[in-house]
Amino acid sequence: MNKIELILTTLEKMYPNAKAELFYRNNFELLVAVILSAQTTDIAVNKVTPILFKKYPTPKLLKEAVLKDVENIIKTIGLYRTKARNIIKTAELIETHHNGEIPNNRKELEALPGVGRKTANVVLANAFNQAVIAVDTHVARVSKRLGLAKEDDDTLAVENKLVQLFPQDKLQKLHHQLIFFGRYHCQARKPKCYQCPLIAVCQYENKNLLK
Ligand code: SF4
């Protein structure tokens, strides 16, 4: 078994049910939820989106929303003022430029307020099954420790390497599995190297071998 197969098999054993923790029922809700999730936990976002989506279930309704009302609904999450403005403006652009449909390409997605490369990748992967992978802090750290990317690679370089190394049809789940692995096992400060099934292929120099 080569290294890539070993990583895939191990992550599948550890996190067979890894998937997005964000709540959404359609592409519009996915896009809004991902915009809201920047620098905030999925759990915090999931607490506000049921109320938000009940009141504003479509881009058409959200673009007409009063800013203060949206701010009130999402005020428990970080950067809520900016995010409230962004999702209203995004809804307006989706309605006026895209006939109410979420764009299925990076260029148009990244032109929406609050949508950067990571957000666009999450939408492209989850809504349109495209072979992309969003790289967050966990994905980047784990990729570097496992030698899938170089220490000084930026986010885009890590993303490109993962896309080249792994089969296309594995990327979507791999994204979630790497996040789980980084969050619960290979943490930034105290990785559980002493019980790591990937230690044989890991290139991290400061392994934590003591419990
Ligand atoms: S050996 Fe340690 S640093 Fe390497 S992947 Fe496992 S937990 Fe992470």
JSON list of C-alpha atoms in Angstrom, two decimals, residues 40-202:
[
{"chain": "A", "resi": 40, "resn": "THR", "atom": "CA", "xyz": [-16.65, 30.99, 13.78]},
{"chain": "A", "resi": 41, "resn": "THR", "atom": "CA", "xyz": [-17.54, 27.43, 14.74]},
{"chain": "A", "resi": 42, "resn": "ASP", "atom": "CA", "xyz": [-20.08, 25.45, 12.74]},
{"chain": "A", "resi": 43, "resn": "ILE", "atom": "CA", "xyz": [-21.99, 24.88, 15.97]},
{"chain": "A", "resi": 44, "resn": "ALA", "atom": "CA", "xyz": [-22.39, 28.65, 16.49]},
{"chain": "A", "resi": 45, "resn": "VAL", "atom": "CA", "xyz": [-23.57, 29.07, 12.90]},
{"chain": "A", "resi": 46, "resn": "ASN", "atom": "CA", "xyz": [-26.05, 26.20, 13.25]},
{"chain": "A", "resi": 47, "resn": "LYS", "atom": "CA", "xyz": [-27.66, 28.00, 16.17]},
{"chain": "A", "resi": 48, "resn": "VAL", "atom": "CA", "xyz": [-28.59, 31.04, 14.08]},
{"chain": "A", "resi": 49, "resn": "THR", "atom": "CA", "xyz": [-29.28, 29.66, 10.60]},
{"chain": "A", "resi": 50, "resn": "PRO", "atom": "CA", "xyz": [-32.59, 27.89, 11.38]},
{"chain": "A", "resi": 51, "resn": "ILE", "atom": "CA", "xyz": [-34.07, 31.26, 12.38]},
{"chain": "A", "resi": 52, "resn": "LEU", "atom": "CA", "xyz": [-32.40, 33.09, 9.49]},
{"chain": "A", "resi": 53, "resn": "PHE", "atom": "CA", "xyz": [-33.49, 30.55, 6.86]},
{"chain": "A", "resi": 54, "resn": "LYS", "atom": "CA", "xyz": [-37.03, 30.41, 8.23]},
{"chain": "A", "resi": 55, "resn": "LYS", "atom": "CA", "xyz": [-37.44, 34.14, 7.83]},
{"chain": "A", "resi": 56, "resn": "TYR", "atom": "CA", "xyz": [-35.36, 34.51, 4.63]},
{"chain": "A", "resi": 57, "resn": "PRO", "atom": "CA", "xyz": [-35.53, 31.20, 2.75]},
{"chain": "A", "resi": 58, "resn": "THR", "atom": "CA", "xyz": [-34.61, 32.61, -0.70]},
{"chain": "A", "resi": 59, "resn": "PRO", "atom": "CA", "xyz": [-32.19, 35.16, -2.16]},
{"chain": "A", "resi": 60, "resn": "LYS", "atom": "CA", "xyz": [-35.20, 37.20, -3.17]},
{"chain": "A", "resi": 61, "resn": "LEU", "atom": "CA", "xyz": [-36.40, 37.55, 0.42]},
{"chain": "A", "resi": 62, "resn": "LEU", "atom": "CA", "xyz": [-32.94, 37.99, 1.90]},
{"chain": "A", "resi": 63, "resn": "LYS", "atom": "CA", "xyz": [-32.01, 40.80, -0.48]},
{"chain": "A", "resi": 64, "resn": "GLU", "atom": "CA", "xyz": [-35.04, 42.77, 0.81]},
{"chain": "A", "resi": 65, "resn": "ALA", "atom": "CA", "xyz": [-34.11, 42.19, 4.45]},
{"chain": "A", "resi": 66, "resn": "VAL", "atom": "CA", "xyz": [-33.52, 45.07, 6.83]},
{"chain": "A", "resi": 67, "resn": "LEU", "atom": "CA", "xyz": [-29.87, 45.00, 7.86]},
{"chain": "A", "resi": 68, "resn": "LYS", "atom": "CA", "xyz": [-30.66, 45.48, 11.56]},
{"chain": "A", "resi": 69, "resn": "ASP", "atom": "CA", "xyz": [-32.97, 42.49, 11.56]},
{"chain": "A", "resi": 70, "resn": "VAL", "atom": "CA", "xyz": [-30.36, 40.19, 10.02]},
{"chain": "A", "resi": 71, "resn": "GLU", "atom": "CA", "xyz": [-27.76, 41.52, 12.45]},
{"chain": "A", "resi": 72, "resn": "ASN", "atom": "CA", "xyz": [-30.06, 40.72, 15.35]},
{"chain": "A", "resi": 73, "resn": "ILE", "atom": "CA", "xyz": [-30.59, 37.16, 14.16]},
{"chain": "A", "resi": 74, "resn": "ILE", "atom": "CA", "xyz": [-26.87, 36.43, 13.69]},
{"chain": "A", "resi": 75, "resn": "LYS", "atom": "CA", "xyz": [-25.42, 38.63, 16.43]},
{"chain": "A", "resi": 76, "resn": "THR", "atom": "CA", "xyz": [-24.04, 35.69, 18.45]},
{"chain": "A", "resi": 77, "resn": "ILE", "atom": "CA", "xyz": [-21.47, 34.86, 15.77]},
{"chain": "A", "resi": 78, "resn": "GLY", "atom": "CA", "xyz": [-18.17, 36.63, 15.12]},
{"chain": "A", "resi": 79, "resn": "LEU", "atom": "CA", "xyz": [-18.02, 39.54, 12.65]},
{"chain": "A", "resi": 80, "resn": "TYR", "atom": "CA", "xyz": [-21.80, 39.54, 12.47]},
{"chain": "A", "resi": 81, "resn": "ARG", "atom": "CA", "xyz": [-22.15, 43.09, 11.20]},
{"chain": "A", "resi": 82, "resn": "THR", "atom": "CA", "xyz": [-19.92, 42.52, 8.19]},
{"chain": "A", "resi": 83, "resn": "LYS", "atom": "CA", "xyz": [-21.45, 39.11, 7.57]},
{"chain": "A", "resi": 84, "resn": "ALA", "atom": "CA", "xyz": [-25.00, 40.51, 7.71]},
{"chain": "A", "resi": 85, "resn": "ARG", "atom": "CA", "xyz": [-24.09, 43.09, 5.07]},
{"chain": "A", "resi": 86, "resn": "ASN", "atom": "CA", "xyz": [-22.32, 40.47, 2.95]},
{"chain": "A", "resi": 87, "resn": "ILE", "atom": "CA", "xyz": [-25.15, 37.94, 2.87]},
{"chain": "A", "resi": 88, "resn": "ILE", "atom": "CA", "xyz": [-27.74, 40.61, 1.99]},
{"chain": "A", "resi": 89, "resn": "LYS", "atom": "CA", "xyz": [-25.54, 41.93, -0.81]},
{"chain": "A", "resi": 90, "resn": "THR", "atom": "CA", "xyz": [-24.73, 38.41, -1.98]},
{"chain": "A", "resi": 91, "resn": "ALA", "atom": "CA", "xyz": [-28.46, 37.61, -2.10]},
{"chain": "A", "resi": 92, "resn": "GLU", "atom": "CA", "xyz": [-29.03, 40.73, -4.16]},
{"chain": "A", "resi": 93, "resn": "LEU", "atom": "CA", "xyz": [-26.31, 39.80, -6.68]},
{"chain": "A", "resi": 94, "resn": "ILE", "atom": "CA", "xyz": [-27.56, 36.21, -6.94]},
{"chain": "A", "resi": 95, "resn": "GLU", "atom": "CA", "xyz": [-31.03, 37.53, -7.66]},
{"chain": "A", "resi": 96, "resn": "THR", "atom": "CA", "xyz": [-30.02, 40.24, -10.13]},
{"chain": "A", "resi": 97, "resn": "HIS", "atom": "CA", "xyz": [-27.00, 38.64, -11.88]},
{"chain": "A", "resi": 98, "resn": "HIS", "atom": "CA", "xyz": [-27.62, 34.91, -11.60]},
{"chain": "A", "resi": 99, "resn": "ASN", "atom": "CA", "xyz": [-31.42, 34.49, -11.83]},
{"chain": "A", "resi": 100, "resn": "GLY", "atom": "CA", "xyz": [-31.62, 33.40, -8.22]},
{"chain": "A", "resi": 101, "resn": "GLU", "atom": "CA", "xyz": [-29.22, 30.46, -8.77]},
{"chain": "A", "resi": 102, "resn": "ILE", "atom": "CA", "xyz": [-25.92, 29.90, -6.97]},
{"chain": "A", "resi": 103, "resn": "PRO", "atom": "CA", "xyz": [-23.07, 30.15, -9.54]},
{"chain": "A", "resi": 104, "resn": "ASN", "atom": "CA", "xyz": [-21.24, 26.90, -10.24]},
{"chain": "A", "resi": 105, "resn": "ASN", "atom": "CA", "xyz": [-17.86, 28.43, -11.05]},
{"chain": "A", "resi": 106, "resn": "ARG", "atom": "CA", "xyz": [-15.08, 29.97, -9.00]},
{"chain": "A", "resi": 107, "resn": "LYS", "atom": "CA", "xyz": [-14.92, 33.31, -10.79]},
{"chain": "A", "resi": 108, "resn": "GLU", "atom": "CA", "xyz": [-18.55, 34.19, -10.19]},
{"chain": "A", "resi": 109, "resn": "LEU", "atom": "CA", "xyz": [-18.58, 32.80, -6.66]},
{"chain": "A", "resi": 110, "resn": "GLU", "atom": "CA", "xyz": [-15.51, 34.76, -5.62]},
{"chain": "A", "resi": 111, "resn": "ALA", "atom": "CA", "xyz": [-17.09, 37.93, -6.99]},
{"chain": "A", "resi": 112, "resn": "LEU", "atom": "CA", "xyz": [-19.77, 37.68, -4.26]},
{"chain": "A", "resi": 113, "resn": "PRO", "atom": "CA", "xyz": [-19.20, 39.65, -1.03]},
{"chain": "A", "resi": 114, "resn": "GLY", "atom": "CA", "xyz": [-17.75, 37.51, 1.75]},
{"chain": "A", "resi": 115, "resn": "VAL", "atom": "CA", "xyz": [-16.76, 34.70, -0.61]},
{"chain": "A", "resi": 116, "resn": "GLY", "atom": "CA", "xyz": [-13.05, 33.91, -0.78]},
{"chain": "A", "resi": 117, "resn": "ARG", "atom": "CA", "xyz": [-11.30, 30.91, -2.26]},
{"chain": "A", "resi": 118, "resn": "LYS", "atom": "CA", "xyz": [-12.00, 28.66, 0.74]},
{"chain": "A", "resi": 119, "resn": "THR", "atom": "CA", "xyz": [-15.72, 29.46, 0.76]},
{"chain": "A", "resi": 120, "resn": "ALA", "atom": "CA", "xyz": [-15.91, 29.00, -3.00]},
{"chain": "A", "resi": 121, "resn": "ASN", "atom": "CA", "xyz": [-14.20, 25.61, -2.72]},
{"chain": "A", "resi": 122, "resn": "VAL", "atom": "CA", "xyz": [-16.63, 24.39, -0.08]},
{"chain": "A", "resi": 123, "resn": "VAL", "atom": "CA", "xyz": [-19.56, 25.39, -2.30]},
{"chain": "A", "resi": 124, "resn": "LEU", "atom": "CA", "xyz": [-18.01, 23.95, -5.48]},
{"chain": "A", "resi": 125, "resn": "ALA", "atom": "CA", "xyz": [-17.25, 20.65, -3.74]},
{"chain": "A", "resi": 126, "resn": "ASN", "atom": "CA", "xyz": [-20.48, 20.21, -1.82]},
{"chain": "A", "resi": 127, "resn": "ALA", "atom": "CA", "xyz": [-23.02, 21.76, -4.18]},
{"chain": "A", "resi": 128, "resn": "PHE", "atom": "CA", "xyz": [-21.46, 20.90, -7.54]},
{"chain": "A", "resi": 129, "resn": "ASN", "atom": "CA", "xyz": [-19.23, 17.89, -6.82]},
{"chain": "A", "resi": 130, "resn": "GLN", "atom": "CA", "xyz": [-16.22, 19.61, -8.30]},
{"chain": "A", "resi": 131, "resn": "ALA", "atom": "CA", "xyz": [-12.72, 18.24, -7.68]},
{"chain": "A", "resi": 132, "resn": "VAL", "atom": "CA", "xyz": [-11.52, 20.95, -5.35]},
{"chain": "A", "resi": 133, "resn": "ILE", "atom": "CA", "xyz": [-10.56, 20.92, -1.71]},
{"chain": "A", "resi": 134, "resn": "ALA", "atom": "CA", "xyz": [-10.86, 23.77, 0.76]},
{"chain": "A", "resi": 135, "resn": "VAL", "atom": "CA", "xyz": [-7.75, 24.25, 2.86]},
{"chain": "A", "resi": 136, "resn": "ASP", "atom": "CA", "xyz": [-8.25, 25.55, 6.38]},
{"chain": "A", "resi": 137, "resn": "THR", "atom": "CA", "xyz": [-5.78, 25.65, 9.25]},
{"chain": "A", "resi": 138, "resn": "HIS", "atom": "CA", "xyz": [-6.26, 21.95, 10.11]},
{"chain": "A", "resi": 139, "resn": "VAL", "atom": "CA", "xyz": [-5.95, 20.73, 6.53]},
{"chain": "A", "resi": 140, "resn": "ALA", "atom": "CA", "xyz": [-2.81, 22.81, 5.98]},
{"chain": "A", "resi": 141, "resn": "ARG", "atom": "CA", "xyz": [-1.11, 21.71, 9.22]},
{"chain": "A", "resi": 142, "resn": "VAL", "atom": "CA", "xyz": [-1.84, 18.01, 8.76]},
{"chain": "A", "resi": 143, "resn": "SER", "atom": "CA", "xyz": [-0.83, 18.08, 5.08]},
{"chain": "A", "resi": 144, "resn": "LYS", "atom": "CA", "xyz": [2.52, 19.60, 5.97]},
{"chain": "A", "resi": 145, "resn": "ARG", "atom": "CA", "xyz": [3.19, 17.21, 8.86]},
{"chain": "A", "resi": 146, "resn": "LEU", "atom": "CA", "xyz": [2.40, 14.24, 6.67]},
{"chain": "A", "resi": 147, "resn": "GLY", "atom": "CA", "xyz": [4.74, 15.54, 3.99]},
{"chain": "A", "resi": 148, "resn": "LEU", "atom": "CA", "xyz": [1.96, 16.07, 1.45]},
{"chain": "A", "resi": 149, "resn": "ALA", "atom": "CA", "xyz": [3.01, 19.71, 1.21]},
{"chain": "A", "resi": 150, "resn": "LYS", "atom": "CA", "xyz": [6.07, 21.71, 2.19]},
{"chain": "A", "resi": 151, "resn": "GLU", "atom": "CA", "xyz": [6.31, 23.67, 5.42]},
{"chain": "A", "resi": 152, "resn": "ASP", "atom": "CA", "xyz": [6.46, 27.03, 3.64]},
{"chain": "A", "resi": 153, "resn": "ASP", "atom": "CA", "xyz": [3.68, 26.28, 1.15]},
{"chain": "A", "resi": 154, "resn": "ASP", "atom": "CA", "xyz": [0.85, 28.78, 1.18]},
{"chain": "A", "resi": 155, "resn": "THR", "atom": "CA", "xyz": [-2.79, 27.71, 1.19]},
{"chain": "A", "resi": 156, "resn": "LEU", "atom": "CA", "xyz": [-3.06, 27.62, -2.58]},
{"chain": "A", "resi": 157, "resn": "ALA", "atom": "CA", "xyz": [0.06, 25.48, -2.93]},
{"chain": "A", "resi": 158, "resn": "VAL", "atom": "CA", "xyz": [-1.28, 23.01, -0.35]},
{"chain": "A", "resi": 159, "resn": "GLU", "atom": "CA", "xyz": [-4.59, 22.88, -2.20]},
{"chain": "A", "resi": 160, "resn": "ASN", "atom": "CA", "xyz": [-2.92, 22.22, -5.56]},
{"chain": "A", "resi": 161, "resn": "LYS", "atom": "CA", "xyz": [-0.77, 19.45, -4.12]},
{"chain": "A", "resi": 162, "resn": "LEU", "atom": "CA", "xyz": [-3.70, 17.69, -2.48]},
{"chain": "A", "resi": 163, "resn": "VAL", "atom": "CA", "xyz": [-5.67, 17.86, -5.72]},
{"chain": "A", "resi": 164, "resn": "GLN", "atom": "CA", "xyz": [-2.76, 16.29, -7.59]},
{"chain": "A", "resi": 165, "resn": "LEU", "atom": "CA", "xyz": [-2.01, 13.60, -5.01]},
{"chain": "A", "resi": 166, "resn": "PHE", "atom": "CA", "xyz": [-5.48, 12.26, -4.23]},
{"chain": "A", "resi": 167, "resn": "PRO", "atom": "CA", "xyz": [-8.12, 10.74, -6.52]},
{"chain": "A", "resi": 168, "resn": "GLN", "atom": "CA", "xyz": [-10.78, 13.30, -7.47]},
{"chain": "A", "resi": 169, "resn": "ASP", "atom": "CA", "xyz": [-13.64, 11.29, -6.03]},
{"chain": "A", "resi": 170, "resn": "LYS", "atom": "CA", "xyz": [-11.96, 11.20, -2.59]},
{"chain": "A", "resi": 171, "resn": "LEU", "atom": "CA", "xyz": [-11.37, 14.94, -2.18]},
{"chain": "A", "resi": 172, "resn": "GLN", "atom": "CA", "xyz": [-14.74, 15.90, -0.75]},
{"chain": "A", "resi": 173, "resn": "LYS", "atom": "CA", "xyz": [-14.65, 13.41, 2.09]},
{"chain": "A", "resi": 174, "resn": "LEU", "atom": "CA", "xyz": [-10.90, 13.83, 2.55]},
{"chain": "A", "resi": 175, "resn": "HIS", "atom": "CA", "xyz": [-11.50, 17.51, 3.33]},
{"chain": "A", "resi": 176, "resn": "HIS", "atom": "CA", "xyz": [-13.74, 16.63, 6.25]},
{"chain": "A", "resi": 177, "resn": "GLN", "atom": "CA", "xyz": [-11.54, 13.74, 7.41]},
{"chain": "A", "resi": 178, "resn": "LEU", "atom": "CA", "xyz": [-8.41, 15.93, 7.47]},
{"chain": "A", "resi": 179, "resn": "ILE", "atom": "CA", "xyz": [-10.30, 18.52, 9.50]},
{"chain": "A", "resi": 180, "resn": "PHE", "atom": "CA", "xyz": [-11.42, 15.86, 12.00]},
{"chain": "A", "resi": 181, "resn": "PHE", "atom": "CA", "xyz": [-7.90, 14.41, 12.12]},
{"chain": "A", "resi": 182, "resn": "GLY", "atom": "CA", "xyz": [-6.44, 17.87, 12.76]},
{"chain": "A", "resi": 183, "resn": "ARG", "atom": "CA", "xyz": [-9.10, 18.85, 15.26]},
{"chain": "A", "resi": 184, "resn": "TYR", "atom": "CA", "xyz": [-9.19, 15.69, 17.38]},
{"chain": "A", "resi": 185, "resn": "HIS", "atom": "CA", "xyz": [-5.92, 13.83, 16.79]},
{"chain": "A", "resi": 186, "resn": "CYS", "atom": "CA", "xyz": [-3.10, 15.80, 15.16]},
{"chain": "A", "resi": 187, "resn": "GLN", "atom": "CA", "xyz": [-3.76, 19.02, 17.07]},
{"chain": "A", "resi": 188, "resn": "ALA", "atom": "CA", "xyz": [-1.49, 22.02, 16.67]},
{"chain": "A", "resi": 189, "resn": "ARG", "atom": "CA", "xyz": [0.07, 21.93, 20.13]},
{"chain": "A", "resi": 190, "resn": "LYS", "atom": "CA", "xyz": [-0.25, 18.38, 21.42]},
{"chain": "A", "resi": 191, "resn": "PRO", "atom": "CA", "xyz": [-0.65, 15.94, 18.56]},
{"chain": "A", "resi": 192, "resn": "LYS", "atom": "CA", "xyz": [-1.30, 12.36, 19.68]},
{"chain": "A", "resi": 193, "resn": "CYS", "atom": "CA", "xyz": [1.80, 10.96, 18.00]},
{"chain": "A", "resi": 194, "resn": "TYR", "atom": "CA", "xyz": [2.12, 8.28, 20.68]},
{"chain": "A", "resi": 195, "resn": "GLN", "atom": "CA", "xyz": [-0.96, 6.57, 19.29]},
{"chain": "A", "resi": 196, "resn": "CYS", "atom": "CA", "xyz": [-0.92, 7.72, 15.67]},
{"chain": "A", "resi": 197, "resn": "PRO", "atom": "CA", "xyz": [-1.62, 5.17, 12.95]},
{"chain": "A", "resi": 198, "resn": "LEU", "atom": "CA", "xyz": [0.15, 7.42, 10.46]},
{"chain": "A", "resi": 199, "resn": "ILE", "atom": "CA", "xyz": [3.41, 7.84, 12.40]},
{"chain": "A", "resi": 200, "resn": "ALA", "atom": "CA", "xyz": [5.31, 5.68, 9.91]},
{"chain": "A", "resi": 201, "resn": "VAL", "atom": "CA", "xyz": [4.68, 8.15, 7.09]},
{"chain": "A", "resi": 202, "resn": "CYS", "atom": "CA", "xyz": [4.69, 11.34, 9.17]}
]
